[in-house]
XYZ file of C-alpha atoms in Angstrom:
369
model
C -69.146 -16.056 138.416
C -67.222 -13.121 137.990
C -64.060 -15.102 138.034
C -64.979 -16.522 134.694
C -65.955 -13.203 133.637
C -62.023 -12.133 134.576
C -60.546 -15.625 132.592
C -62.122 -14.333 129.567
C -60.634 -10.646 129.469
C -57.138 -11.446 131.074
C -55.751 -11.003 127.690
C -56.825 -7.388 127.812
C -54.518 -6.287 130.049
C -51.978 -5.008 127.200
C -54.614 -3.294 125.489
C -53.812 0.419 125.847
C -57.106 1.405 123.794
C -59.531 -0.708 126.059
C -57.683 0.730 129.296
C -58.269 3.925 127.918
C -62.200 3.352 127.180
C -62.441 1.947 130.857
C -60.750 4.701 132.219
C -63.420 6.771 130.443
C -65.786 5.318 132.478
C -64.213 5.980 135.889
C -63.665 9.613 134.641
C -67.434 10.107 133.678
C -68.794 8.032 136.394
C -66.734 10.608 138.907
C -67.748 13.731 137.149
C -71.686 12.351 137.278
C -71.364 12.572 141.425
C -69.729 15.718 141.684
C -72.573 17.342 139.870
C -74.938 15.244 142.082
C -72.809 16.751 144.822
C -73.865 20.088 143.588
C -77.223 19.374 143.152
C -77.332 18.080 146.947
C -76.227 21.184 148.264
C -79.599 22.874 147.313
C -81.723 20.089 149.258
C -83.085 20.845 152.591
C -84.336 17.807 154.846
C -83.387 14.822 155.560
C -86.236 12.602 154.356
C -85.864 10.478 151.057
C -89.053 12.482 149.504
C -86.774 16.110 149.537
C -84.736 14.147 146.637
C -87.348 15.163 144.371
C -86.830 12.257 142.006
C -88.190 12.077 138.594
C -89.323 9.248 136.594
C -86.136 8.726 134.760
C -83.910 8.829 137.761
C -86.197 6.505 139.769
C -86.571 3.950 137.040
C -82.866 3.727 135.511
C -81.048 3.956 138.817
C -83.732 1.143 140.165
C -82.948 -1.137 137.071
C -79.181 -0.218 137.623
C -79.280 -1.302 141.255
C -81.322 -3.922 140.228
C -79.351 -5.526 136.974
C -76.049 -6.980 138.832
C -73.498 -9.230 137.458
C -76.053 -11.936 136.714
C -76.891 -10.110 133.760
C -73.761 -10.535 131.888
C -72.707 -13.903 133.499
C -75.482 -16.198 134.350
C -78.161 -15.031 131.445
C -75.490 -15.449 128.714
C -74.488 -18.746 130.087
C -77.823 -19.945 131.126
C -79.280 -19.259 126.841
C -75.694 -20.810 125.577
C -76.021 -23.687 127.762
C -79.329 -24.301 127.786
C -81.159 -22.381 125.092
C -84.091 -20.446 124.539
C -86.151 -21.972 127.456
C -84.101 -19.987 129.965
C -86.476 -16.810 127.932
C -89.070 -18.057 130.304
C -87.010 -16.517 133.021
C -87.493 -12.730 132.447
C -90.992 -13.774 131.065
C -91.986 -14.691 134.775
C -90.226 -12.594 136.488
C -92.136 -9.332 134.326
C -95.252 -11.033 135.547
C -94.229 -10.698 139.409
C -92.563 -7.053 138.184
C -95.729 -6.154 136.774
C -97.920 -7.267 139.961
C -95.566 -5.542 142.162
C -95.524 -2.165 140.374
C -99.194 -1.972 140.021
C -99.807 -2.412 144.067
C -96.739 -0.724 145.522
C -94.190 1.657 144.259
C -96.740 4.327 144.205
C -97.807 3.597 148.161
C -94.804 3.275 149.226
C -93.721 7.265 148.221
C -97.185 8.605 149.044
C -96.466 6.489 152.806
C -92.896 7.847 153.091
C -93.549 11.396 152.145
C -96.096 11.003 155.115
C -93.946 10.090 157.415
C -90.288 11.649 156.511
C -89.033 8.013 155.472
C -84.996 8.220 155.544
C -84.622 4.590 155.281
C -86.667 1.301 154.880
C -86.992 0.767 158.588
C -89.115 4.105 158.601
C -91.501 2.225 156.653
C -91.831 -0.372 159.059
C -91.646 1.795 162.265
C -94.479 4.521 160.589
C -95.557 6.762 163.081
C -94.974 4.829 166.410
C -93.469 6.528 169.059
C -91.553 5.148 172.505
C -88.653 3.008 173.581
C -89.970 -0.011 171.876
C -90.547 1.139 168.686
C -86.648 3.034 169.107
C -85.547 -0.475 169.820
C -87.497 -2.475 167.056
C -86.386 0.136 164.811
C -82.488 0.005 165.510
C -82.675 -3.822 165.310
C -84.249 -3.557 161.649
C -81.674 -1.197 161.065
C -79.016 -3.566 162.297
C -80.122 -6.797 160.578
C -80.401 -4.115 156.982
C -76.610 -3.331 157.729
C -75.714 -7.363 158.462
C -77.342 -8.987 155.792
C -76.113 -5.724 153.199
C -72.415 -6.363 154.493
C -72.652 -9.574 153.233
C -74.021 -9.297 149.747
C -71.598 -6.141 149.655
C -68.966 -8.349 150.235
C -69.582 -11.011 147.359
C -70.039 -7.887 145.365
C -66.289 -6.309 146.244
C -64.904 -10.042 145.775
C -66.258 -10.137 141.742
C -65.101 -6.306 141.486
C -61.496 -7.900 142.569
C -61.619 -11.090 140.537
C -62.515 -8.672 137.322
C -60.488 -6.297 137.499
C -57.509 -8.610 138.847
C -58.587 -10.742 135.344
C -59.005 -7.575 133.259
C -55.890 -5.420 133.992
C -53.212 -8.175 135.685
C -52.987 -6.819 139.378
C -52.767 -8.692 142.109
C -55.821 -9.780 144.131
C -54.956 -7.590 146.968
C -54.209 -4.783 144.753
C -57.348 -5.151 142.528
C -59.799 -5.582 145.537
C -58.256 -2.113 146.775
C -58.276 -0.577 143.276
C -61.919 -1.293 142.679
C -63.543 -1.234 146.406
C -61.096 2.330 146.621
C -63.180 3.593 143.479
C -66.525 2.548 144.679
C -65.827 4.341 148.365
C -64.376 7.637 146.557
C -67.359 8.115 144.355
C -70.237 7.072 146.983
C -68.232 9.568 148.984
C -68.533 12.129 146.837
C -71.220 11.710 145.551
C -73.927 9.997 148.899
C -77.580 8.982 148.045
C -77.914 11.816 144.992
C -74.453 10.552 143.525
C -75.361 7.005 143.588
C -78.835 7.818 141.764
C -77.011 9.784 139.171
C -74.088 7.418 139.070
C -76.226 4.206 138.814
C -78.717 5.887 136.034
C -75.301 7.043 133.690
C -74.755 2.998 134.154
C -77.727 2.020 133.003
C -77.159 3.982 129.708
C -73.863 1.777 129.392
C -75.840 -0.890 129.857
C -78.212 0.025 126.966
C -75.144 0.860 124.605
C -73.206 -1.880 125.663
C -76.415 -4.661 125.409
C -77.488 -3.037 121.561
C -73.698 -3.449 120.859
C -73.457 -7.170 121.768
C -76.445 -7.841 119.943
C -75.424 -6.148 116.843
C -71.913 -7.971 116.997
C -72.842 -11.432 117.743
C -75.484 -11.322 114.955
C -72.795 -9.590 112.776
C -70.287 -12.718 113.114
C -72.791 -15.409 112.672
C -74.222 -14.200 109.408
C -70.333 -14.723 108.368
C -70.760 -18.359 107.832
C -74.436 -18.786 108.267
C -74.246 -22.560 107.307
C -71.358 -23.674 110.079
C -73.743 -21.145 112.640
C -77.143 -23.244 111.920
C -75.196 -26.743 112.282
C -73.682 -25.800 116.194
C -77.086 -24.613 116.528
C -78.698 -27.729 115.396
C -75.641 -29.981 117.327
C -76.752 -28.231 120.506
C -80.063 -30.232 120.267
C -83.414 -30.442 118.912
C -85.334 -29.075 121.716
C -82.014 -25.672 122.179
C -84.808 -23.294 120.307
C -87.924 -24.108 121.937
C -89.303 -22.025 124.541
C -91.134 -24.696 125.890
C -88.223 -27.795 126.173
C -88.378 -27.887 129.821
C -91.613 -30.490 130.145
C -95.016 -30.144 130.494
C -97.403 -27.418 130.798
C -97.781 -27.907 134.847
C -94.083 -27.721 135.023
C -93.795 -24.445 133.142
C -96.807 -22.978 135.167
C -94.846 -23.719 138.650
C -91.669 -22.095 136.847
C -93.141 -18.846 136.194
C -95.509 -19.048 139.261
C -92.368 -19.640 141.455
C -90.218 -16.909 139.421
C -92.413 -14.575 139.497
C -93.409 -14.579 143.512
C -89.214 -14.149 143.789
C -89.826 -11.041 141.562
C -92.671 -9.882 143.609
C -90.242 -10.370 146.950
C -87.404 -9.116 145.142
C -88.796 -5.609 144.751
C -90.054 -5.552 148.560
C -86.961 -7.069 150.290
C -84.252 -4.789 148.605
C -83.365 -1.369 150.744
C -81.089 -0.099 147.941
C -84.524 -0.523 145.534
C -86.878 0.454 147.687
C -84.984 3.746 148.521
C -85.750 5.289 144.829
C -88.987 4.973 145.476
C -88.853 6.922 148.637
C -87.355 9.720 146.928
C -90.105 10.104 143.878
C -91.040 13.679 143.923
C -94.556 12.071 144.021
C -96.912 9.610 143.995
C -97.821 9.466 140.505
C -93.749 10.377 138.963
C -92.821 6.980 141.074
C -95.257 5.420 139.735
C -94.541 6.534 136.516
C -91.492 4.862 136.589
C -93.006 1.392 136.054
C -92.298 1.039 132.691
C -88.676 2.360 132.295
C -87.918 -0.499 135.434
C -89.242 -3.318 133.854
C -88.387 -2.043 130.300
C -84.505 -1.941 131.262
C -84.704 -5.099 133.201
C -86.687 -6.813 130.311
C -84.723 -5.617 127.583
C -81.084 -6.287 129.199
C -82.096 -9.590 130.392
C -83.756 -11.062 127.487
C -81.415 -9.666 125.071
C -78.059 -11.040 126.823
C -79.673 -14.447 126.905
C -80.718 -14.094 123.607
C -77.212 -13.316 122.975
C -76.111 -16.786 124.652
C -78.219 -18.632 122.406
C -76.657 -16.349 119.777
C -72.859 -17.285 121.064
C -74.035 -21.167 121.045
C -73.327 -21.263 117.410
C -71.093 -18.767 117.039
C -68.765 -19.939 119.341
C -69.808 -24.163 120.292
C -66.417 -24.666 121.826
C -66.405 -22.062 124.987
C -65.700 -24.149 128.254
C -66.737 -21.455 130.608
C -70.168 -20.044 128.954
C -70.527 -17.711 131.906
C -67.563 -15.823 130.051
C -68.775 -15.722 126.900
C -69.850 -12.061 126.965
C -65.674 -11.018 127.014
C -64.370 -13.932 125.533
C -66.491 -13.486 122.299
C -65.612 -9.656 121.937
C -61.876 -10.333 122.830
C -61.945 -13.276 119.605
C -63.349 -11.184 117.619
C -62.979 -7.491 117.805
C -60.675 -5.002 117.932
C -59.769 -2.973 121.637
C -62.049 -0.225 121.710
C -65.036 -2.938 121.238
C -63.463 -4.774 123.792
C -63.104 -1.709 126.430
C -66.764 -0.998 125.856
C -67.738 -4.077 126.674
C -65.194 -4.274 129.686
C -66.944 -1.056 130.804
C -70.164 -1.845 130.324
C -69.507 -5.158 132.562
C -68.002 -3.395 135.335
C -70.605 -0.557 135.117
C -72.756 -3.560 136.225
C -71.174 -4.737 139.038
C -70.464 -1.121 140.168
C -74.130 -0.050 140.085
C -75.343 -2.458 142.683
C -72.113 -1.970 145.071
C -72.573 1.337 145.209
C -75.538 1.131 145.953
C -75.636 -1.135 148.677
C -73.055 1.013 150.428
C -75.054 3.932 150.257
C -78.367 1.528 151.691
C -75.873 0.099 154.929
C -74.552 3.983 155.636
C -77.983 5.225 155.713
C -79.165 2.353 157.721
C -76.381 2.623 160.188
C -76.312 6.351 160.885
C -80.639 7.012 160.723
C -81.104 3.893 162.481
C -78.649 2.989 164.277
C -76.470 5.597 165.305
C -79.324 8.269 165.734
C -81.985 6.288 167.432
């Protein structure tokens, strides 16, 4: 996916402005997780709960973590290609969000305050003692660290392909460029620097999603007449919500979505972490609605910007790129960086992330057991 992403902002790599914005970025995201180094230095204990989390942190840097590359690849291509059926996507998956926040978040800090939670596995392990639980615990912690190495992995690859697209390095180069930055700052920075990192991200997100909006909506009301013909010439059914068949159909979409979302926010360490660390039971809780509020609003609006792009832009080959190719048609560098930013902001939230999850794994688990 990310490959397309890098097709679309290859030109950029002349662009001294947009370099500049992007190296913005890096600077801030570094300076972010040396003051979370600072702030670590005060913490005593090892367990998640001495993080002291509040609301904000937990529910950005969640929604960070959370919001990977599909967000500004597969949303935007899924509402070009498709249309404004692919809006029942989010819709479902807030329903399985919603059931999910309602039952667990909350439990799950008041369960690993009790029992100094450092990791996911403590969750599972509780309070059992004894050789077997050591054991069952370690291979938890191994299979966490397995199955994490391999969605890190597909992670580094897109951080290669974008910026090998984006600046004009070669693939070894860029995978050492970008998987180099990720290390240095989770370095740095550890579980405090990867909250703080991942919740500056988010706000990129936010700046970076209004922005798109604004601009695609800008250049369509252009030449409002050629915009509502691709529109129309995508199909009668492109703006209904409901083209995908009949009612039964559209139930067992958003009945089958929304269980994934429900699994989704149990099965992922690198989640389920900031809601270890809540200072409390009722701040993680509290978080609920800046989760699903980022997730909701980033997702909806990039496909809405998809559906946006169809008429904008009929012609793109690739609509996976459209987010970069449309801003590098149409607007001038520091535009363009923003966006560049904001897209590897993205893919940097959830690999840092998920480095942080495997080295907490491996040494609690694994190492210590």
């Amino acid at each position: 996916i990310v490959r397309r992403i890098a097709d679309g902002v290859g030109m950029l790599s002349m662009v001294p402005a947009s370099g500049a914005v992007f190296a913005a970025t890096i600077v801030a995201t570094f300076m972010v997780t040396f003051l979370a180094r600072k702030h670590a230095a005060g913490i005593d204990g090892q367990s998640l709960a001495s993080q002291r989390l509040n609301r904000w942190l937990i529910g950005l840097s969640a929604g960070a973590t959370a919001n990977s590359g599909f967000i500004v690849t597969a949303a935007v291509g899924l509402g070009y290609q498709y249309g404004a059926q692919w809006l029942l996507l989010p819709l479902a998956w807030l329903v399985g969000d919603t059931l999910f926040w309602a039952v667990f978040p909350g439990r799950i800090n008041a369960f690993g305050q009790r029992v100094g939670a450092r990791t996911l596995t403590d969750l599972i392990a509780g309070t059992e003692e004894g050789k077997t639980a050591r054991l069952i615990a370690m291979l938890v912690g191994l299979i966490v660290v397995i199955c994490l190495t391999g969605y890190t992995a597909s992670q580094w690859m897109a951080g290669q392909k974008f910026v090998n697209g984006a600046f004009g390095f070669s693939p070894a180069v860029s995978l050492a460029l970008f998987a180099g930055v990720i290390i240095a700052y989770t370095a740095i920075g550890g579980f405090r620097g990867s909250i703080y990192a991942d919740s500056m991200m988010a706000v990129i997100r936010i700046f970076g999603t209004a922005i798109a909006l604004w601009a695609v909506v800008h250049v369509a009301r252009k030449d409002w007449l050629a915009f509502r013909a691709s529109l129309d010439a995508a199909g009668p059914g492109f703006l209904d919500i409901f083209a995908m068949g009949k009612p039964l159909v559209i139930a067992g979409f958003i009945g089958g979505y929304a269980t994934a979302s429900f699994g989704f926010g149990l099965g992922q360490p690198q989640i389920v972490s900031r809601y270890l660390a809540g200072r409390n039971q009722e701040e993680t809780q509290a978080a609920w609605w800046i989760y699903i509020g980022f997730v909701q609003l980033t997702w909806i609006a990039m496909t809405v910007f998809g559906i946006v792009l169809r008429g904008v832009m009929p012609g793109i080959s690739d609509p996976e790129a459209g987010l970069s190719v449309f801003f590098a048609s149409n607007f001038g560098a520091i535009l363009t960086g923003i966006i560049v930013a904001d897209i590897f902001s993205t893919i940097a939230a959830t690999s840092n992330s998920l480095l942080v999850a495997m080295a907490q794994s491996l040494k609690f688990d694994v190492i210590e057991r």
